[in-house]
PDB file of C-alpha atoms in Angstrom:
ATOM      1  CA  UNK A   1      -0.953 -11.197 -10.285  1.00  0.00           C
ATOM      2  CA  UNK A   2      -0.634 -14.950  -9.844  1.00  0.00           C
ATOM      3  CA  UNK A   3      -0.744 -15.452 -13.629  1.00  0.00           C
ATOM      4  CA  UNK A   4       2.194 -13.050 -13.893  1.00  0.00           C
ATOM      5  CA  UNK A   5       4.194 -15.303 -11.559  1.00  0.00           C
ATOM      6  CA  UNK A   6       3.689 -13.438  -8.307  1.00  0.00           C
ATOM      7  CA  UNK A   7       2.945 -15.080  -4.979  1.00  0.00           C
ATOM      8  CA  UNK A   8       0.237 -12.932  -3.439  1.00  0.00           C
ATOM      9  CA  UNK A   9      -1.133 -12.493   0.034  1.00  0.00           C
ATOM     10  CA  UNK A  10      -4.278 -10.456   0.575  1.00  0.00           C
ATOM     11  CA  UNK A  11      -4.476  -9.632   4.245  1.00  0.00           C
ATOM     12  CA  UNK A  12      -7.023  -8.243   6.646  1.00  0.00           C
ATOM     13  CA  UNK A  13      -5.524  -5.396   8.647  1.00  0.00           C
ATOM     14  CA  UNK A  14      -6.561  -5.306  12.299  1.00  0.00           C
ATOM     15  CA  UNK A  15     -10.214  -4.460  12.692  1.00  0.00           C
ATOM     16  CA  UNK A  16     -11.081  -5.673   9.180  1.00  0.00           C
ATOM     17  CA  UNK A  17     -12.580  -8.939   7.925  1.00  0.00           C
ATOM     18  CA  UNK A  18     -11.319 -11.935   9.899  1.00  0.00           C
ATOM     19  CA  UNK A  19      -9.047  -9.694  12.018  1.00  0.00           C
ATOM     20  CA  UNK A  20     -11.758  -7.867  13.948  1.00  0.00           C
ATOM     21  CA  UNK A  21     -10.935  -9.304  17.366  1.00  0.00           C
ATOM     22  CA  UNK A  22      -7.916  -7.853  19.167  1.00  0.00           C
ATOM     23  CA  UNK A  23      -5.493 -10.016  21.156  1.00  0.00           C
ATOM     24  CA  UNK A  24      -7.187  -8.876  24.377  1.00  0.00           C
ATOM     25  CA  UNK A  25     -10.584  -9.976  23.039  1.00  0.00           C
ATOM     26  CA  UNK A  26     -11.867  -6.464  22.360  1.00  0.00           C
ATOM     27  CA  UNK A  27     -13.536  -5.532  19.072  1.00  0.00           C
ATOM     28  CA  UNK A  28     -11.087  -3.720  16.792  1.00  0.00           C
ATOM     29  CA  UNK A  29     -13.856  -3.555  14.198  1.00  0.00           C
ATOM     30  CA  UNK A  30     -15.597  -0.995  16.393  1.00  0.00           C
ATOM     31  CA  UNK A  31     -12.359   0.990  16.574  1.00  0.00           C
ATOM     32  CA  UNK A  32     -12.205   1.012  12.760  1.00  0.00           C
ATOM     33  CA  UNK A  33     -15.750   2.355  12.608  1.00  0.00           C
ATOM     34  CA  UNK A  34     -14.795   4.984  15.209  1.00  0.00           C
ATOM     35  CA  UNK A  35     -11.776   5.869  13.026  1.00  0.00           C
ATOM     36  CA  UNK A  36      -9.363   5.431  15.945  1.00  0.00           C
ATOM     37  CA  UNK A  37      -6.002   6.900  14.808  1.00  0.00           C
ATOM     38  CA  UNK A  38      -4.056   4.712  17.276  1.00  0.00           C
ATOM     39  CA  UNK A  39      -5.458   1.612  15.631  1.00  0.00           C
ATOM     40  CA  UNK A  40      -4.653   2.797  12.108  1.00  0.00           C
ATOM     41  CA  UNK A  41      -1.148   3.888  13.133  1.00  0.00           C
ATOM     42  CA  UNK A  42      -0.450   0.385  14.496  1.00  0.00           C
ATOM     43  CA  UNK A  43      -1.518  -1.389  11.293  1.00  0.00           C
ATOM     44  CA  UNK A  44       1.973  -1.197   9.800  1.00  0.00           C
ATOM     45  CA  UNK A  45       2.869  -3.909  12.317  1.00  0.00           C
ATOM     46  CA  UNK A  46       0.303  -6.173  10.623  1.00  0.00           C
ATOM     47  CA  UNK A  47       2.092  -5.628   7.317  1.00  0.00           C
ATOM     48  CA  UNK A  48       5.440  -6.442   8.936  1.00  0.00           C
ATOM     49  CA  UNK A  49       3.981  -9.651  10.423  1.00  0.00           C
ATOM     50  CA  UNK A  50       2.541 -10.657   7.040  1.00  0.00           C
ATOM     51  CA  UNK A  51       5.900 -10.083   5.344  1.00  0.00           C
ATOM     52  CA  UNK A  52       7.649 -12.127   8.045  1.00  0.00           C
ATOM     53  CA  UNK A  53       5.145 -14.923   7.370  1.00  0.00           C
ATOM     54  CA  UNK A  54       5.863 -14.752   3.624  1.00  0.00           C
ATOM     55  CA  UNK A  55       9.596 -14.921   4.247  1.00  0.00           C
ATOM     56  CA  UNK A  56       9.254 -17.900   6.572  1.00  0.00           C
ATOM     57  CA  UNK A  57       6.587 -19.897   4.722  1.00  0.00           C
ATOM     58  CA  UNK A  58       7.073 -18.870   1.085  1.00  0.00           C
ATOM     59  CA  UNK A  59      10.785 -17.960   1.222  1.00  0.00           C
ATOM     60  CA  UNK A  60      10.182 -14.526  -0.315  1.00  0.00           C
ATOM     61  CA  UNK A  61      13.218 -12.245  -0.104  1.00  0.00           C
ATOM     62  CA  UNK A  62      13.127  -8.442   0.117  1.00  0.00           C
ATOM     63  CA  UNK A  63      14.390  -7.895  -3.416  1.00  0.00           C
ATOM     64  CA  UNK A  64      11.415  -9.943  -4.682  1.00  0.00           C
ATOM     65  CA  UNK A  65       8.827  -8.313  -2.418  1.00  0.00           C
ATOM     66  CA  UNK A  66       6.315  -5.619  -3.313  1.00  0.00           C
ATOM     67  CA  UNK A  67       3.530  -3.995  -1.336  1.00  0.00           C
ATOM     68  CA  UNK A  68       0.268  -2.912  -2.933  1.00  0.00           C
ATOM     69  CA  UNK A  69      -1.927  -0.715  -0.754  1.00  0.00           C
ATOM     70  CA  UNK A  70      -5.358   0.723  -1.450  1.00  0.00           C
ATOM     71  CA  UNK A  71      -7.026   3.651   0.337  1.00  0.00           C
ATOM     72  CA  UNK A  72      -5.849   3.584   3.962  1.00  0.00           C
ATOM     73  CA  UNK A  73      -3.701   0.589   2.969  1.00  0.00           C
ATOM     74  CA  UNK A  74      -1.527   3.091   1.060  1.00  0.00           C
ATOM     75  CA  UNK A  75      -0.833   4.977   4.264  1.00  0.00           C
ATOM     76  CA  UNK A  76      -0.160   1.743   6.124  1.00  0.00           C
ATOM     77  CA  UNK A  77       2.230   0.520   3.408  1.00  0.00           C
ATOM     78  CA  UNK A  78       4.085   3.851   3.408  1.00  0.00           C
ATOM     79  CA  UNK A  79       4.363   3.683   7.213  1.00  0.00           C
ATOM     80  CA  UNK A  80       5.685   0.099   7.095  1.00  0.00           C
ATOM     81  CA  UNK A  81       8.381   1.024   4.571  1.00  0.00           C
ATOM     82  CA  UNK A  82       9.365   4.394   6.069  1.00  0.00           C
ATOM     83  CA  UNK A  83       9.709   2.843   9.539  1.00  0.00           C
ATOM     84  CA  UNK A  84      12.017   0.139   8.187  1.00  0.00           C
ATOM     85  CA  UNK A  85       9.635  -2.596   9.361  1.00  0.00           C
ATOM     86  CA  UNK A  86       9.357  -3.796   5.746  1.00  0.00           C
ATOM     87  CA  UNK A  87      11.931  -3.336   2.996  1.00  0.00           C
ATOM     88  CA  UNK A  88      10.291  -4.181  -0.337  1.00  0.00           C
ATOM     89  CA  UNK A  89      11.676  -3.693  -3.829  1.00  0.00           C
ATOM     90  CA  UNK A  90       8.582  -1.747  -4.858  1.00  0.00           C
ATOM     91  CA  UNK A  91       5.349  -0.202  -3.616  1.00  0.00           C
ATOM     92  CA  UNK A  92       2.094   0.476  -5.462  1.00  0.00           C
ATOM     93  CA  UNK A  93      -0.367   2.964  -3.964  1.00  0.00           C
ATOM     94  CA  UNK A  94      -3.959   2.971  -5.159  1.00  0.00           C
ATOM     95  CA  UNK A  95      -5.530   6.312  -4.143  1.00  0.00           C
ATOM     96  CA  UNK A  96      -3.177   7.405  -1.355  1.00  0.00           C
ATOM     97  CA  UNK A  97      -3.933  10.013   1.275  1.00  0.00           C
ATOM     98  CA  UNK A  98      -1.603  12.489   2.975  1.00  0.00           C
ATOM     99  CA  UNK A  99      -3.139  12.040   6.437  1.00  0.00           C
ATOM    100  CA  UNK A 100      -5.840   9.445   5.985  1.00  0.00           C
ATOM    101  CA  UNK A 101      -7.472   8.257   9.224  1.00  0.00           C
ATOM    102  CA  UNK A 102      -4.681   9.877  11.222  1.00  0.00           C
ATOM    103  CA  UNK A 103      -1.772   8.103   9.505  1.00  0.00           C
ATOM    104  CA  UNK A 104       0.685  10.926   8.675  1.00  0.00           C
ATOM    105  CA  UNK A 105       1.943   9.914   5.237  1.00  0.00           C
ATOM    106  CA  UNK A 106       3.700  13.231   4.608  1.00  0.00           C
ATOM    107  CA  UNK A 107       5.666  12.675   7.823  1.00  0.00           C
ATOM    108  CA  UNK A 108       6.566   9.150   6.676  1.00  0.00           C
ATOM    109  CA  UNK A 109       7.771  10.487   3.334  1.00  0.00           C
ATOM    110  CA  UNK A 110      10.620  12.212   5.177  1.00  0.00           C
ATOM    111  CA  UNK A 111      11.999   8.734   5.982  1.00  0.00           C
ATOM    112  CA  UNK A 112      11.168   7.171   2.615  1.00  0.00           C
ATOM    113  CA  UNK A 113      14.034   4.960   1.396  1.00  0.00           C
ATOM    114  CA  UNK A 114      15.108   4.486  -2.202  1.00  0.00           C
ATOM    115  CA  UNK A 115      12.249   2.277  -3.402  1.00  0.00           C
ATOM    116  CA  UNK A 116      10.324   2.136  -6.664  1.00  0.00           C
ATOM    117  CA  UNK A 117       6.893   3.680  -6.183  1.00  0.00           C
ATOM    118  CA  UNK A 118       3.841   3.712  -8.439  1.00  0.00           C
ATOM    119  CA  UNK A 119       0.970   6.005  -7.430  1.00  0.00           C
ATOM    120  CA  UNK A 120      -2.432   5.434  -9.025  1.00  0.00           C
ATOM    121  CA  UNK A 121      -5.253   7.939  -8.647  1.00  0.00           C
ATOM    122  CA  UNK A 122      -8.572   8.725 -10.228  1.00  0.00           C
ATOM    123  CA  UNK A 123      -8.859  12.052 -11.987  1.00  0.00           C
ATOM    124  CA  UNK A 124     -11.402  13.186  -9.381  1.00  0.00           C
ATOM    125  CA  UNK A 125      -9.025  12.533  -6.463  1.00  0.00           C
ATOM    126  CA  UNK A 126      -5.618  13.380  -7.911  1.00  0.00           C
ATOM    127  CA  UNK A 127      -5.467  16.883  -6.471  1.00  0.00           C
ATOM    128  CA  UNK A 128      -6.442  15.790  -2.974  1.00  0.00           C
ATOM    129  CA  UNK A 129      -3.352  13.834  -2.088  1.00  0.00           C
ATOM    130  CA  UNK A 130      -1.772  11.804  -4.904  1.00  0.00           C
ATOM    131  CA  UNK A 131      -0.206  14.831  -6.586  1.00  0.00           C
ATOM    132  CA  UNK A 132       1.194  16.101  -3.283  1.00  0.00           C
ATOM    133  CA  UNK A 133       2.742  12.712  -2.478  1.00  0.00           C
ATOM    134  CA  UNK A 134       4.152  12.426  -6.009  1.00  0.00           C
ATOM    135  CA  UNK A 135       5.595  15.932  -5.849  1.00  0.00           C
ATOM    136  CA  UNK A 136       7.400  15.037  -2.615  1.00  0.00           C
ATOM    137  CA  UNK A 137       8.862  11.822  -4.062  1.00  0.00           C
ATOM    138  CA  UNK A 138       9.226  12.378  -7.814  1.00  0.00           C
ATOM    139  CA  UNK A 139      12.939  13.173  -7.484  1.00  0.00           C
ATOM    140  CA  UNK A 140      13.305   9.711  -5.959  1.00  0.00           C
ATOM    141  CA  UNK A 141      11.676   8.010  -8.933  1.00  0.00           C
ATOM    142  CA  UNK A 142       8.013   7.959  -7.920  1.00  0.00           C
ATOM    143  CA  UNK A 143       5.622   7.604 -10.838  1.00  0.00           C
ATOM    144  CA  UNK A 144       2.064   8.988 -10.909  1.00  0.00           C
ATOM    145  CA  UNK A 145      -0.658   7.607 -13.155  1.00  0.00           C
ATOM    146  CA  UNK A 146      -3.933   9.527 -13.219  1.00  0.00           C
ATOM    147  CA  UNK A 147      -6.786   7.361 -14.433  1.00  0.00           C
ATOM    148  CA  UNK A 148      -9.483   9.124 -16.414  1.00  0.00           C
ATOM    149  CA  UNK A 149     -12.374   7.606 -14.487  1.00  0.00           C
ATOM    150  CA  UNK A 150     -14.497   8.594 -11.512  1.00  0.00           C
ATOM    151  CA  UNK A 151     -15.644   6.380  -8.646  1.00  0.00           C
ATOM    152  CA  UNK A 152     -12.541   4.185  -8.564  1.00  0.00           C
ATOM    153  CA  UNK A 153     -11.130   4.881  -5.104  1.00  0.00           C
ATOM    154  CA  UNK A 154      -8.687   2.204  -3.928  1.00  0.00           C
ATOM    155  CA  UNK A 155      -9.672  -1.368  -4.738  1.00  0.00           C
ATOM    156  CA  UNK A 156     -12.634  -0.117  -6.754  1.00  0.00           C
ATOM    157  CA  UNK A 157     -10.086   0.202  -9.570  1.00  0.00           C
ATOM    158  CA  UNK A 158     -10.092  -3.590  -9.877  1.00  0.00           C
ATOM    159  CA  UNK A 159     -12.667  -4.701 -12.381  1.00  0.00           C
ATOM    160  CA  UNK A 160     -13.568  -1.112 -13.324  1.00  0.00           C
ATOM    161  CA  UNK A 161     -10.388   0.191 -14.903  1.00  0.00           C
ATOM    162  CA  UNK A 162      -9.647  -1.875 -17.972  1.00  0.00           C
ATOM    163  CA  UNK A 163      -6.276  -3.575 -17.716  1.00  0.00           C
ATOM    164  CA  UNK A 164      -5.304  -2.120 -14.323  1.00  0.00           C
ATOM    165  CA  UNK A 165      -4.341  -5.506 -12.900  1.00  0.00           C
ATOM    166  CA  UNK A 166      -2.069  -6.171 -15.900  1.00  0.00           C
ATOM    167  CA  UNK A 167      -0.644  -2.651 -15.727  1.00  0.00           C
ATOM    168  CA  UNK A 168       0.330  -3.141 -12.068  1.00  0.00           C
ATOM    169  CA  UNK A 169       1.758  -6.615 -12.762  1.00  0.00           C
ATOM    170  CA  UNK A 170       3.805  -5.356 -15.730  1.00  0.00           C
ATOM    171  CA  UNK A 171       5.167  -2.415 -13.728  1.00  0.00           C
ATOM    172  CA  UNK A 172       6.159  -4.756 -10.892  1.00  0.00           C
ATOM    173  CA  UNK A 173       7.773  -7.229 -13.302  1.00  0.00           C
ATOM    174  CA  UNK A 174       9.810  -4.406 -14.852  1.00  0.00           C
ATOM    175  CA  UNK A 175      10.931  -3.192 -11.426  1.00  0.00           C
ATOM    176  CA  UNK A 176      11.884  -6.696 -10.290  1.00  0.00           C
ATOM    177  CA  UNK A 177      13.769  -7.431 -13.530  1.00  0.00           C
ATOM    178  CA  UNK A 178      15.627  -4.128 -13.316  1.00  0.00           C
ATOM    179  CA  UNK A 179      16.756  -5.073  -9.820  1.00  0.00           C
ATOM    180  CA  UNK A 180      15.750  -1.733  -8.351  1.00  0.00           C
TER     181      UNK A 180
END
């Protein structure tokens, strides 16, 4: 993505990686392991904070901003956009879910704004949720790409699906150049 000219920020959502400890000192990592829906439904605020940081420190404007979410990160990205907390030019979802870990993506779709959306799914998972999400948003320009490989849920696409990084970068470049 950087080679394509994008500024990137890979973030740890609350309870993940370096963001395990909550503000009150409790262990959000344990809440992730317990699959606490309240925790996952608050993660869109982490995305909003990260975007605010990008705007302030990297001077990234909304028409030059894209979100890429994988697995539950898809649900979190959809929530951030549908709530209006983040207004990107485009969103890429890598193996989205309709109600993954208690985040009600199909509910968020009802508030989905006019944004370019690319949905990526493995052939083994397409019928679970990706097709349903695409069906709900295809009239608003959502694109679905079904990859003919197994075992590539979310970020497992990177390094396993030949050219996926370039495919995402090219799609984003086209969206940004079109001014959608």
